[in-house]
Coordinates of C-alpha atoms and ligand atoms in Angstrom, one line a residue:
Chain A
X6 CA 27.6 -23.0 29.7
X7 CA 28.0 -25.3 26.8
X8 CA 27.8 -23.6 23.4
X9 CA 27.6 -25.8 20.7
X10 CA 27.8 -24.0 17.4
X11 CA 25.2 -25.7 15.3
X12 CA 22.7 -24.7 18.3
X13 CA 23.6 -21.0 17.7
X14 CA 20.8 -19.0 16.0
X15 CA 22.4 -15.5 16.4
X16 CA 25.7 -14.6 17.2
X17 CA 26.6 -10.7 17.5
X18 CA 30.4 -9.7 17.6
X19 CA 31.7 -6.4 18.5
X20 CA 28.4 -4.6 17.7
X21 CA 28.8 -1.1 17.7
X22 CA 27.0 2.3 16.3
X23 CA 27.4 5.9 16.7
X24 CA 25.0 8.7 16.5
X25 CA 27.0 11.7 16.4
X26 CA 29.3 11.7 19.3
X27 CA 27.2 9.6 21.3
X28 CA 28.3 5.7 21.5
X29 CA 24.6 4.2 21.3
X30 CA 26.1 0.8 21.7
X31 CA 29.6 -0.4 21.8
X32 CA 31.6 -3.4 20.9
X33 CA 28.7 -5.9 22.0
X34 CA 29.1 -9.8 22.1
X35 CA 26.2 -12.2 22.9
X36 CA 24.6 -14.9 21.4
X37 CA 21.3 -16.5 20.9
X38 CA 20.9 -20.0 21.4
X39 CA 18.3 -22.1 19.3
X40 CA 14.9 -22.3 21.7
X41 CA 16.0 -19.9 24.1
X42 CA 14.1 -17.2 25.7
X43 CA 16.5 -14.4 26.2
X44 CA 15.8 -11.4 27.8
X45 CA 17.6 -7.8 27.1
X46 CA 17.4 -5.5 30.0
X47 CA 19.0 -2.1 31.0
X48 CA 17.9 1.2 32.0
X49 CA 16.2 4.0 29.8
X50 CA 18.6 4.7 26.9
X51 CA 20.7 1.9 27.4
X52 CA 20.7 1.2 23.6
X53 CA 18.1 -1.9 23.8
X54 CA 15.9 -0.6 21.0
X55 CA 19.2 0.3 18.8
X56 CA 20.3 -3.3 19.3
X57 CA 17.3 -4.9 17.4
X58 CA 17.2 -1.7 14.9
X59 CA 20.7 -2.9 14.1
X60 CA 19.6 -6.9 14.0
X61 CA 16.9 -6.2 11.8
X62 CA 18.8 -3.9 9.5
X63 CA 17.0 -0.7 10.3
X64 CA 20.4 0.9 11.2
X65 CA 23.7 -0.2 10.0
X66 CA 26.1 -0.8 12.3
X67 CA 29.3 1.1 12.2
X68 CA 31.4 -1.7 13.2
X69 CA 30.8 -5.2 14.0
X70 CA 29.2 -8.7 12.9
X71 CA 25.7 -9.9 12.8
X72 CA 25.6 -13.6 12.0
X73 CA 22.2 -14.9 11.7
X74 CA 21.9 -19.2 11.2
X75 CA 25.5 -19.1 10.4
X76 CA 25.5 -16.5 8.0
X77 CA 26.7 -12.8 8.4
X78 CA 23.6 -10.7 7.4
X79 CA 25.4 -7.3 8.0
X80 CA 24.5 -6.3 4.4
X81 CA 21.0 -7.7 4.0
X82 CA 18.1 -5.2 3.7
X83 CA 15.3 -5.6 6.3
X84 CA 12.9 -7.5 4.4
X85 CA 16.0 -9.9 3.4
X86 CA 16.4 -10.5 7.1
X87 CA 12.8 -11.2 7.6
X88 CA 12.8 -13.8 5.1
X89 CA 15.5 -15.5 6.9
X90 CA 13.4 -15.8 9.9
X91 CA 13.8 -12.7 11.9
X92 CA 10.8 -10.5 13.2
X93 CA 10.2 -8.2 15.3
X94 CA 7.7 -6.0 17.2
X95 CA 8.1 -2.0 17.8
X96 CA 8.6 -0.4 20.9
X97 CA 6.6 2.8 19.7
X98 CA 3.7 0.6 17.9
X99 CA 4.0 0.4 14.1
X100 CA 0.8 -1.2 13.1
X101 CA -0.9 -0.7 9.7
X102 CA -3.0 1.7 11.4
X103 CA -5.7 2.0 8.0
X104 CA -6.0 -1.6 7.3
X105 CA -8.2 -4.1 9.3
X106 CA -6.7 -6.3 11.9
X107 CA -6.9 -9.3 9.7
X108 CA -5.1 -7.5 6.7
X109 CA -2.3 -6.5 9.3
X110 CA -1.9 -10.2 10.1
X111 CA -1.9 -11.3 6.4
X112 CA 0.6 -8.6 5.6
X113 CA 2.8 -10.2 8.3
X114 CA 2.7 -13.6 6.0
X115 CA 3.2 -11.8 2.9
X116 CA 6.5 -13.0 2.5
X117 CA 5.4 -16.4 2.7
X118 CA 3.5 -15.8 -0.9
X119 CA 4.9 -17.6 -3.8
X120 CA 2.2 -16.3 -6.1
X121 CA 2.7 -13.3 -8.2
X122 CA 0.8 -10.7 -10.4
X123 CA -0.3 -13.2 -12.8
X124 CA -1.6 -15.5 -10.4
X125 CA -3.6 -12.9 -8.5
X126 CA -4.9 -11.6 -11.9
X127 CA -6.1 -14.8 -13.4
X128 CA -7.5 -16.5 -10.2
X129 CA -4.8 -19.6 -10.8
X130 CA -5.1 -22.5 -8.5
X131 CA -2.0 -21.6 -6.6
X132 CA -3.6 -18.0 -6.0
X133 CA -6.6 -19.6 -4.1
X134 CA -4.8 -22.4 -2.3
X135 CA -2.5 -19.9 -0.6
X136 CA -4.9 -17.3 -0.2
X137 CA -6.7 -19.8 1.9
X138 CA -4.0 -21.3 3.8
X139 CA -2.9 -18.1 4.9
X140 CA -6.2 -16.8 6.0
X141 CA -6.8 -19.9 8.0
X142 CA -3.4 -19.5 9.6
X143 CA -4.1 -15.5 10.3
X144 CA -7.3 -16.6 11.8
X145 CA -6.0 -19.0 14.0
X146 CA -3.3 -16.7 15.3
X147 CA -5.7 -14.1 15.8
X148 CA -8.1 -16.6 18.1
X149 CA -5.0 -17.6 19.7
X150 CA -4.5 -13.8 21.1
X151 CA -8.3 -13.7 21.5
X152 CA -8.4 -10.7 18.7
X153 CA -10.6 -13.3 16.3
X154 CA -14.0 -11.0 16.9
X155 CA -11.9 -7.8 16.1
X156 CA -10.4 -8.9 12.6
X157 CA -12.4 -6.5 10.6
X158 CA -11.9 -3.6 12.6
X159 CA -9.2 -1.2 11.6
X160 CA -6.2 -1.4 13.5
X161 CA -5.9 1.9 14.8
X162 CA -9.2 1.3 16.5
X163 CA -8.1 -1.2 18.9
X164 CA -7.5 -0.3 22.6
X165 CA -3.5 0.0 23.4
X166 CA -3.2 -3.6 24.7
X167 CA -4.6 -5.2 21.9
X168 CA -2.5 -3.1 19.4
X169 CA 0.5 -4.5 21.3
X170 CA -0.8 -7.9 21.0
X171 CA -1.6 -7.6 17.1
X172 CA 2.0 -6.5 16.7
X173 CA 3.0 -10.0 18.1
X174 CA 0.6 -11.8 15.9
X175 CA 1.5 -10.0 12.6
X176 CA 5.2 -11.0 13.6
X177 CA 4.3 -14.5 14.1
X178 CA 2.4 -14.6 11.0
X179 CA 5.4 -15.1 9.1
X180 CA 6.7 -17.9 11.0
X181 CA 9.9 -16.6 12.3
X182 CA 12.7 -18.7 13.9
X183 CA 13.8 -15.6 16.0
X184 CA 11.2 -13.1 17.5
X185 CA 12.2 -9.9 18.8
X186 CA 9.9 -8.4 21.1
X187 CA 10.6 -4.7 22.2
X188 CA 8.7 -3.9 25.5
X189 CA 5.8 -6.1 24.4
X190 CA 3.9 -5.4 27.8
X191 CA 4.6 -1.5 27.8
X192 CA 1.5 0.2 29.2
X193 CA -0.4 -2.7 30.4
X194 CA -1.5 -3.6 33.6
X195 CA -0.3 -6.4 36.0
X196 CA -2.9 -8.8 35.1
X197 CA -2.8 -8.0 31.3
X198 CA 1.1 -8.4 31.6
X199 CA 0.9 -11.6 33.2
X200 CA -1.6 -12.8 30.5
X201 CA 0.7 -11.7 28.0
X202 CA 3.6 -13.5 29.3
X203 CA 1.7 -16.7 29.7
X204 CA 0.8 -16.2 26.2
X205 CA 4.3 -15.9 24.8
X206 CA 5.3 -18.8 26.7
X207 CA 2.7 -20.9 24.9
X208 CA 3.4 -19.5 21.6
X209 CA 6.9 -20.2 21.9
X210 CA 6.1 -23.7 22.8
X211 CA 3.8 -24.3 19.7
X212 CA 5.8 -22.6 17.1
X213 CA 9.1 -23.8 18.3
X214 CA 10.5 -20.4 18.9
X215 CA 13.6 -18.2 19.8
X216 CA 12.9 -15.0 21.7
X217 CA 15.0 -12.1 22.6
X218 CA 12.9 -9.8 24.7
X219 CA 13.5 -6.4 25.7
X220 CA 11.7 -5.8 29.0
X221 CA 11.9 -2.7 31.5
X222 CA 10.5 -4.7 34.5
X223 CA 13.5 -6.7 35.8
X224 CA 11.3 -8.8 38.1
X225 CA 9.1 -9.9 35.0
X226 CA 12.3 -10.9 33.0
X227 CA 13.7 -12.7 35.9
X228 CA 10.6 -14.8 36.2
X229 CA 10.4 -16.1 32.5
X230 CA 13.9 -15.8 31.1
X231 CA 16.5 -18.4 31.4
X232 CA 18.9 -16.0 29.9
X233 CA 19.5 -12.3 30.9
X234 CA 22.0 -9.8 29.0
X235 CA 22.0 -6.5 30.7
X236 CA 22.8 -3.3 28.8
X237 CA 23.9 0.2 30.2
X238 CA 25.3 3.1 28.1
X239 CA 25.5 0.7 25.1
X240 CA 27.9 -1.8 26.9
X241 CA 27.0 -5.0 28.3
X242 CA 27.0 -5.0 32.1
X243 CA 26.2 -8.5 32.7
X244 CA 25.1 -11.8 31.4
X245 CA 24.1 -14.9 32.7
X246 CA 20.9 -16.8 34.3
X247 CA 18.6 -14.6 36.7
X248 CA 20.6 -15.5 39.9
X249 CA 24.0 -14.0 38.7
X250 CA 22.3 -10.8 37.1
X251 CA 20.6 -10.3 40.2
X252 CA 23.6 -10.6 42.6
X253 CA 25.8 -8.6 40.1
X254 CA 27.2 -5.5 41.8
X255 CA 27.4 -3.9 38.7
X256 CA 23.8 -4.3 37.5
X257 CA 22.9 -3.4 41.0
X258 CA 24.7 -0.3 40.8
X259 CA 23.1 0.5 37.3
X260 CA 19.8 0.0 38.3
X261 CA 19.7 1.3 42.1
X262 CA 23.0 3.6 42.2
X263 CA 22.0 6.3 39.6
X264 CA 22.0 8.6 42.7
X265 CA 25.5 7.5 43.8
X266 CA 26.9 8.9 40.1
X267 CA 26.6 12.5 41.5
Chain B
X12 CA -8.9 -8.7 1.2
X13 CA -12.4 -6.8 1.2
X14 CA -15.2 -6.3 -1.4
X15 CA -16.2 -8.7 -4.0
X16 CA -15.9 -7.6 -7.5
X17 CA -18.9 -8.7 -9.0
X18 CA -21.4 -5.9 -8.0
X19 CA -18.9 -3.0 -9.0
X20 CA -18.0 -4.8 -12.2
X21 CA -21.6 -5.5 -13.1
X22 CA -22.4 -1.8 -12.1
X23 CA -19.6 -0.6 -14.7
X24 CA -21.0 -2.8 -17.5
X25 CA -24.7 -1.5 -16.9
X26 CA -23.3 2.0 -17.1
X27 CA -21.6 1.2 -20.1
X28 CA -24.9 0.0 -21.9
X29 CA -26.5 3.1 -20.5
X30 CA -24.1 5.4 -21.9
X31 CA -24.4 3.5 -25.4
X32 CA -28.0 4.4 -25.5
X33 CA -27.2 7.8 -24.1
X34 CA -24.9 8.1 -27.1
X35 CA -27.7 7.3 -29.2
X36 CA -29.8 10.5 -28.6
X37 CA -26.9 13.0 -28.4
X38 CA -24.8 14.9 -30.5
X39 CA -21.0 14.7 -31.3
X40 CA -19.9 17.1 -28.6
X41 CA -21.7 15.3 -26.0
X42 CA -20.2 11.9 -27.5
X43 CA -16.6 13.2 -27.3
X44 CA -17.2 14.0 -23.3
X45 CA -18.3 10.4 -23.0
X46 CA -15.3 9.4 -24.5
X47 CA -13.5 11.9 -22.3
X48 CA -14.7 10.3 -19.1
X49 CA -13.4 7.0 -20.0
X50 CA -9.9 8.4 -20.7
X51 CA -10.2 10.2 -17.4
X52 CA -11.5 7.2 -15.7
X53 CA -8.5 5.4 -16.9
X54 CA -6.2 8.1 -16.0
X55 CA -7.4 8.7 -12.5
X56 CA -7.6 4.4 -11.8
X57 CA -4.1 4.1 -12.6
X58 CA -2.7 7.1 -11.0
X59 CA -4.5 5.7 -7.8
X60 CA -2.5 2.6 -7.5
X61 CA 0.3 4.8 -7.2
X62 CA -1.1 8.1 -4.9
X63 CA -3.7 6.5 -3.5
X64 CA -2.8 2.7 -2.5
X65 CA 0.9 2.8 -2.4
X66 CA 1.0 6.3 -0.9
X67 CA 3.4 7.7 -3.2
X68 CA 2.9 11.2 -4.1
X69 CA 3.4 11.2 -8.1
X70 CA 3.0 14.4 -10.2
X71 CA 4.4 12.9 -13.6
X72 CA 1.2 11.0 -14.8
X73 CA 1.0 13.3 -17.8
X74 CA 4.5 12.4 -18.8
X75 CA 3.5 8.8 -19.1
X76 CA 0.4 9.7 -21.1
X77 CA 2.4 11.5 -23.2
X78 CA 4.6 8.5 -23.8
X79 CA 1.9 6.4 -24.9
X80 CA 0.2 8.8 -26.8
X81 CA 3.2 9.8 -28.8
X82 CA 4.0 6.1 -29.4
X83 CA 0.6 5.1 -30.5
X84 CA 0.5 8.0 -32.9
X85 CA 3.7 7.5 -34.3
X86 CA 2.8 4.1 -35.2
X87 CA -0.6 5.1 -36.9
X88 CA 0.8 7.8 -38.8
X89 CA 4.5 6.6 -39.8
X90 CA 4.1 3.1 -39.9
X91 CA 0.9 1.5 -40.9
X92 CA -3.1 2.1 -40.5
X93 CA -6.1 0.5 -42.1
X94 CA -9.7 1.2 -41.9
X95 CA -12.4 -1.2 -40.3
X96 CA -11.8 -4.0 -38.0
X97 CA -8.1 -4.2 -38.8
X98 CA -7.7 -0.7 -38.1
X99 CA -9.4 -1.2 -34.7
X100 CA -6.8 -4.3 -33.9
X101 CA -3.7 -2.2 -34.8
X102 CA -5.2 0.5 -32.7
X103 CA -5.3 -2.1 -30.0
X104 CA -1.9 -3.2 -30.6
X105 CA -0.2 0.5 -30.6
X106 CA -2.1 1.1 -27.3
X107 CA -0.4 -1.8 -25.9
X108 CA 3.0 -0.7 -27.4
X109 CA 2.4 2.9 -26.0
X110 CA 1.4 1.3 -22.5
X111 CA 5.0 -0.7 -22.5
X112 CA 7.0 2.0 -23.6
X113 CA 5.2 4.2 -20.9
X114 CA 6.0 1.3 -18.4
X115 CA 9.4 1.2 -19.1
X116 CA 9.6 5.0 -19.1
X117 CA 7.8 4.3 -15.5
X118 CA 10.6 2.0 -14.6
X119 CA 13.3 3.9 -15.2
X120 CA 11.9 7.0 -13.4
X121 CA 10.7 5.1 -11.0
X122 CA 13.8 2.9 -10.0
X123 CA 16.0 5.7 -8.8
X124 CA 13.5 8.1 -7.4
X125 CA 11.3 6.0 -5.6
X126 CA 13.7 5.9 -2.9
X127 CA 12.8 9.5 -2.1
X128 CA 9.4 10.2 -0.1
X129 CA 6.7 12.9 0.0
X130 CA 7.4 16.0 -1.5
X131 CA 10.7 15.0 -2.9
X132 CA 9.2 12.1 -4.9
X133 CA 6.7 14.8 -6.3
X134 CA 9.2 17.1 -7.4
X135 CA 11.3 14.3 -9.4
X136 CA 8.1 13.0 -10.7
X137 CA 7.0 16.7 -11.7
X138 CA 10.4 17.1 -13.4
X139 CA 10.2 14.0 -15.4
X140 CA 7.2 15.0 -16.4
X141 CA 8.5 18.4 -17.7
X142 CA 11.5 16.8 -19.4
X143 CA 9.3 14.6 -21.5
X144 CA 7.2 17.5 -22.8
X145 CA 10.4 19.4 -23.3
X146 CA 12.2 16.6 -25.4
X147 CA 8.8 16.3 -27.5
X148 CA 9.3 20.0 -28.1
X149 CA 12.5 19.4 -29.8
X150 CA 11.5 16.2 -31.6
X151 CA 11.0 17.3 -35.0
X152 CA 10.0 14.1 -36.4
X153 CA 7.2 14.3 -34.0
X154 CA 6.1 17.4 -35.0
X155 CA 7.9 19.4 -32.5
X156 CA 5.8 22.3 -30.8
X157 CA 3.5 22.1 -33.7
X158 CA 2.4 18.6 -32.6
X159 CA 0.8 16.2 -34.6
X160 CA -2.6 16.7 -36.6
X161 CA -5.1 14.3 -38.4
X162 CA -4.7 11.3 -36.1
X163 CA -7.3 9.0 -37.6
X164 CA -10.2 8.7 -35.1
X165 CA -11.3 5.2 -34.3
X166 CA -12.6 3.5 -37.4
X167 CA -16.2 2.4 -37.6
X168 CA -16.8 -1.0 -38.5
X169 CA -18.9 -2.4 -41.0
X170 CA -20.8 -5.7 -40.5
X171 CA -22.7 -6.8 -43.4
X172 CA -24.8 -3.9 -44.5
X173 CA -25.1 -2.5 -40.9
X174 CA -22.4 0.1 -39.8
X175 CA -21.2 0.5 -36.5
X176 CA -20.6 4.2 -36.1
X177 CA -17.0 5.4 -35.1
X178 CA -18.4 6.8 -31.6
X179 CA -19.8 3.2 -30.5
X180 CA -16.6 1.6 -31.5
X181 CA -14.3 4.4 -29.8
X182 CA -16.6 3.8 -26.7
X183 CA -16.7 0.2 -26.6
X184 CA -13.1 0.1 -27.3
X185 CA -12.1 2.7 -24.4
X186 CA -14.3 1.2 -21.9
X187 CA -12.9 -2.2 -22.6
X188 CA -9.6 -0.8 -21.5
X189 CA -11.2 1.0 -18.3
X190 CA -12.7 -2.3 -17.5
X191 CA -9.8 -4.5 -18.0
X192 CA -7.6 -1.6 -16.0
X193 CA -10.4 -1.6 -13.1
X194 CA -10.2 -5.2 -13.2
X195 CA -6.7 -5.7 -13.0
X196 CA -6.3 -3.2 -10.2
X197 CA -8.9 -4.7 -8.0
X198 CA -7.8 -8.3 -8.2
X199 CA -4.4 -7.0 -7.2
X200 CA -5.4 -4.5 -4.8
X201 CA -7.8 -6.7 -2.9
X202 CA -5.4 -9.7 -3.0
X203 CA -3.0 -10.7 -0.4
X204 CA -0.4 -10.1 -2.9
X205 CA -1.7 -6.2 -3.3
X206 CA -1.8 -5.8 0.6
X207 CA 2.1 -4.9 0.3
X208 CA 0.8 -1.7 -1.6
X209 CA -1.0 -0.7 1.1
X210 CA 1.6 -1.7 3.6
X211 CA 4.0 0.4 2.0
X212 CA 1.5 3.2 2.3
X213 CA 0.6 2.7 6.0
X214 CA 4.3 2.2 7.2
X215 CA 7.5 1.5 5.4
X216 CA 9.7 0.7 8.1
X217 CA 7.2 -2.0 9.4
X218 CA 6.2 -3.2 6.1
X219 CA 10.2 -3.7 5.3
X220 CA 10.2 -5.4 8.8
X221 CA 7.5 -7.8 7.7
X222 CA 9.4 -8.8 4.7
X223 CA 7.5 -6.6 2.0
X224 CA 10.7 -5.3 -0.5
X225 CA 9.4 -1.8 0.1
X226 CA 11.3 -0.4 -3.2
X227 CA 10.4 -3.3 -5.3
X228 CA 6.8 -2.9 -4.4
X229 CA 6.8 0.8 -5.2
X230 CA 8.5 0.4 -8.5
X231 CA 6.0 -2.2 -9.5
X232 CA 3.0 0.1 -8.7
X233 CA 4.8 2.6 -10.6
X234 CA 5.0 0.5 -13.7
X235 CA 1.7 -0.8 -13.8
X236 CA 0.0 2.4 -13.4
X237 CA 2.5 4.2 -16.1
X238 CA 1.4 1.2 -18.4
X239 CA -2.3 2.2 -18.1
X240 CA -1.3 5.8 -18.1
X241 CA 0.4 5.2 -21.6
X242 CA -2.9 3.6 -23.0
X243 CA -5.1 6.4 -21.6
X244 CA -2.6 8.7 -23.8
X245 CA -3.0 6.5 -27.0
X246 CA -6.9 6.8 -26.6
X247 CA -6.7 10.6 -26.0
X248 CA -4.6 11.0 -29.1
X249 CA -7.5 9.3 -31.1
X250 CA -10.1 10.7 -29.5
X251 CA -9.0 14.6 -29.7
X252 CA -7.2 13.7 -33.2
X253 CA -4.5 16.2 -32.5
X254 CA -2.1 16.2 -29.8
X255 CA 1.1 18.4 -29.0
X256 CA 3.5 18.6 -26.0
X257 CA 1.1 21.4 -24.8
X258 CA -1.6 18.5 -24.3
X259 CA 0.4 16.9 -21.6
X260 CA 1.4 19.7 -19.8
X261 CA 1.8 19.6 -15.7
X262 CA -2.0 20.8 -15.6
X263 CA -2.9 17.3 -16.6
X264 CA -1.0 15.8 -13.8
X265 CA -2.6 17.9 -11.5
X266 CA -5.9 16.9 -13.1
X267 CA -5.4 13.6 -12.3
X268 CA -4.4 13.7 -8.7
X269 CA -7.6 16.1 -8.1
X270 CA -9.5 13.0 -9.5
X271 CA -7.8 10.4 -7.1
X272 CA -8.0 12.8 -4.3
X273 CA -11.6 13.7 -5.1
X274 CA -12.7 9.9 -5.5
X275 CA -10.6 8.9 -2.4
X276 CA -6.9 7.7 -2.1
X277 CA -7.1 4.1 -2.5
X278 CA -10.8 3.5 -3.6
X279 CA -11.1 2.5 -7.2
X280 CA -14.9 2.9 -7.7
X281 CA -14.2 6.6 -5.9
X282 CA -12.0 7.3 -8.7
X283 CA -14.5 6.4 -11.7
X284 CA -16.8 8.3 -9.7
X285 CA -14.4 11.5 -9.6
X286 CA -13.3 11.2 -13.1
X287 CA -16.8 11.6 -14.4
X288 CA -17.5 14.2 -12.3
X289 CA -14.5 16.1 -12.9
X290 CA -15.2 15.7 -16.7
X291 CA -18.7 16.6 -16.6
X292 CA -18.8 19.5 -14.2
X293 CA -16.9 22.2 -16.4
X294 CA -19.0 21.4 -19.3
X295 CA -22.2 21.4 -17.2
X296 CA -21.3 24.6 -16.2
X297 CA -20.9 26.2 -19.6
X298 CA -24.7 27.2 -20.2
X299 CA -24.2 29.5 -17.1
X300 CA -21.4 31.5 -19.1
X301 CA -24.0 32.4 -21.9
X302 CA -26.5 33.7 -19.2
X303 CA -24.1 35.6 -16.9
X304 CA -21.7 36.4 -19.9
X305 CA -18.8 36.0 -17.8
X306 CA -16.9 32.8 -17.5
X307 CA -17.6 31.6 -13.7
X308 CA -17.0 28.1 -14.8
X309 CA -13.5 27.8 -13.3
X310 CA -14.6 29.6 -9.9
X311 CA -17.7 27.6 -9.2
X312 CA -15.6 24.4 -10.1
X313 CA -13.0 25.4 -7.8
X314 CA -15.6 26.2 -5.4
X315 CA -17.4 23.0 -5.7
X316 CA -14.0 21.0 -5.0
X317 CA -13.1 22.6 -2.0
X318 CA -16.7 22.5 -0.8
X319 CA -16.4 18.9 -1.5
X320 CA -13.3 18.5 0.2
X321 CA -14.4 20.1 3.4
X322 CA -17.7 18.0 3.5
X323 CA -15.6 14.7 2.9
X324 CA -11.8 15.2 3.8
X325 CA -11.0 11.7 2.9
X326 CA -12.7 12.2 -0.4
X327 CA -15.7 10.9 -1.6
X328 CA -15.1 7.5 -1.0
X329 CA -12.2 7.8 1.3
X330 CA -10.4 4.2 1.2
X331 CA -13.6 2.3 0.8
X332 CA -15.1 0.9 -2.5
X333 CA -18.8 1.6 -3.3
X334 CA -20.4 -1.8 -2.2
X335 CA -19.1 -1.5 1.3
X336 CA -20.2 2.3 1.2
X337 CA -23.5 1.2 -0.1
X338 CA -23.7 -1.5 3.0
X339 CA -23.1 0.8 5.7
X340 CA -25.3 3.2 4.3
X341 CA -27.9 0.7 4.6
X342 CA -27.1 -0.4 7.7
X343 CA -27.2 3.3 9.3
X344 CA -30.7 3.5 7.2
X345 CA -32.1 0.3 8.9
X346 CA -30.5 1.4 12.5
X347 CA -32.4 5.0 12.0
X348 CA -35.4 3.3 11.1
X349 CA -35.3 0.5 14.0
X350 CA -34.8 3.3 16.5
X351 CA -37.5 5.5 15.1
X352 CA -40.0 2.5 15.0
X353 CA -38.9 1.8 18.8
X354 CA -39.6 5.2 20.1
X355 CA -42.7 5.1 18.0
X356 CA -43.9 1.9 19.9
X357 CA -42.4 3.4 23.2
X358 CA -44.6 6.3 22.8
X359 CA -47.5 4.6 21.9
X360 CA -47.1 2.3 25.1
X361 CA -46.5 5.4 27.4
X362 CA -49.9 6.9 26.0
X363 CA -52.0 4.1 26.3
Ligands
ATP2 N1 18.4 7.5 15.4 C1 19.1 7.8 16.6 N2 19.6 9.1 16.5 C2 20.5 9.5 17.3 N3 20.4 9.0 18.6 C3 19.7 7.8 18.7 C4 19.0 7.4 17.7 N4 18.4 6.2 18.0 C5 18.7 6.3 19.3 N5 19.3 7.2 19.7 C6 20.1 7.3 21.2 O1 20.6 5.9 21.5 C7 20.6 5.8 22.8 C8 20.1 4.4 23.1 O2 18.9 4.4 22.4 P1 17.7 3.3 22.6 O3 16.2 3.6 22.1 O4 18.4 2.0 21.9 O5 17.4 3.0 24.0 P2 16.6 1.8 25.0 O6 17.6 1.2 25.5 O7 15.6 1.2 23.9 O8 15.8 2.8 25.7 P3 14.0 2.6 26.3 O9 14.3 1.8 27.8 O10 13.8 4.0 26.8 O11 13.5 2.2 25.1 C9 19.5 6.9 23.5 O12 20.4 8.1 24.0 C10 19.0 7.7 22.2 O13 18.7 8.9 22.3
MG3 MG1 13.6 1.0 23.6

């Protein structure tokens, strides 16, 4: 693999975190290249979501370094990381439930606002143009994800699959460089999952995105990800293309050989 | 990003005119209560920004009102005051000063405490309110526990040979503040900028992940809310002509919370309605006392509140505004009419 440092979007070194006595993630190293779609897989409790939480600043790692777009971001608050171009979805959907679908998306692009309290009080021109721009963008995104006709509904009223989609739209609204998707297809049926994955592929092209994708379903990840990172009990088992991961003895053992442990 | 402001603003203006006319036919007692409604509207609106829109439970609103009231009164009684138009102007300046000082207090209290959530925040703000009260009790130059009496009322204004009475000037002055507050909060809360308040209320972790600086947003809400609370306090001082630390007890904060909850957390028009109801209800029940001989007012008042909250658990308006509620009323009514008409035509057809 040719790793040129200017193409590096995210680099994680020696990332570790402990919850009490549990080493949820232990000395993890990996990097994500610009434009890559990278899969992060592993059995239940492997520490995948915890990695996301450390990347986005929800958890503070007990050791290690997170380098995003050439800067160490360990000390930044979650909203500051978001402003630098990191957006995420949540495994246990976290929409703004009582707000409308449209408002959810608009909140996603809230970080882009440059007007302040005074502009919104005194109807300045800046206020109007920005508000209009963001509205158009939000509607475009909703259209893309087939949610435009639901824009005035409360988010809590959407069916489960659409809530997941809305989370992606909300994350996209901020025009991120790096999109972190935590099991976006969880709870969807087969054809819904397929649709979603094609959509993600399309969005990735349109917005020139880099994506880190957590997914339970190994087959699915193998299908779309160029590069896969396998995690188990907080440590990296394997990293590489699907061929390499598929044939790795360690990975096979982690996924299939659970009963062998006893 | 929802309702248009025109309709409720227009309604507010109409109500103002009506109240002015009403004031014409009534005595000083009713007039005073009308003024109290406006003060309470200001109080409820400002608290709604924090408790309703931003979802932070503050129980210290009376503290901020006290800061505003005492500041304004200090200026009026100790620095300079004049009758007539100049007096009104000065009162305006002093109210703003009171508001600003209250806002500063809001900033100082909010910055450390807004990292806390829910019950913890409630307790801290409650503590703050009590501290203010105790500090005032011990400030001899502000009257200590005796308070300050003889605060000049809003002056009447002479235009040529025509005199606008104190009540009208006071009402005009107070309701201008209410309109300013209503307008600013509306503009703010229903712009994309203001969505950040709602985002914090709905899910802090998600809001933070979407780039909303949640602590800052909370402090902002707190500061703005405290400003208008301070102004409300200054108005109250002029209308009652006497303030003491006891005027700003914990009960006043609770009253403000009741108004917000009753009107609906996150509904400005709801807060206005609730403030009016809560001010008028105890007074309206007064004649009952004369008939029955015992003071049942508070019992009935409490029962009424309980009843309303049972029937409408999210408050009168929920988190919607009056134009929306009105529209959905109309559509359901129309739907009912339509289905009724359909049924009729069906039965007519089947019978023929
Ligand atoms: N806040 C926390 N406090 C204590 N333990 C935690 C916390 N968050 C995660 N853990 C533990 O860390 C381990 C990794 O959890 P994590 O949620 O990252 O797994 P995951 O790979 O996302 O699993 P899944 O596929 O089920 O989503 C689990 O054992 C979990 O119980
Ligand atoms: Mg997980």
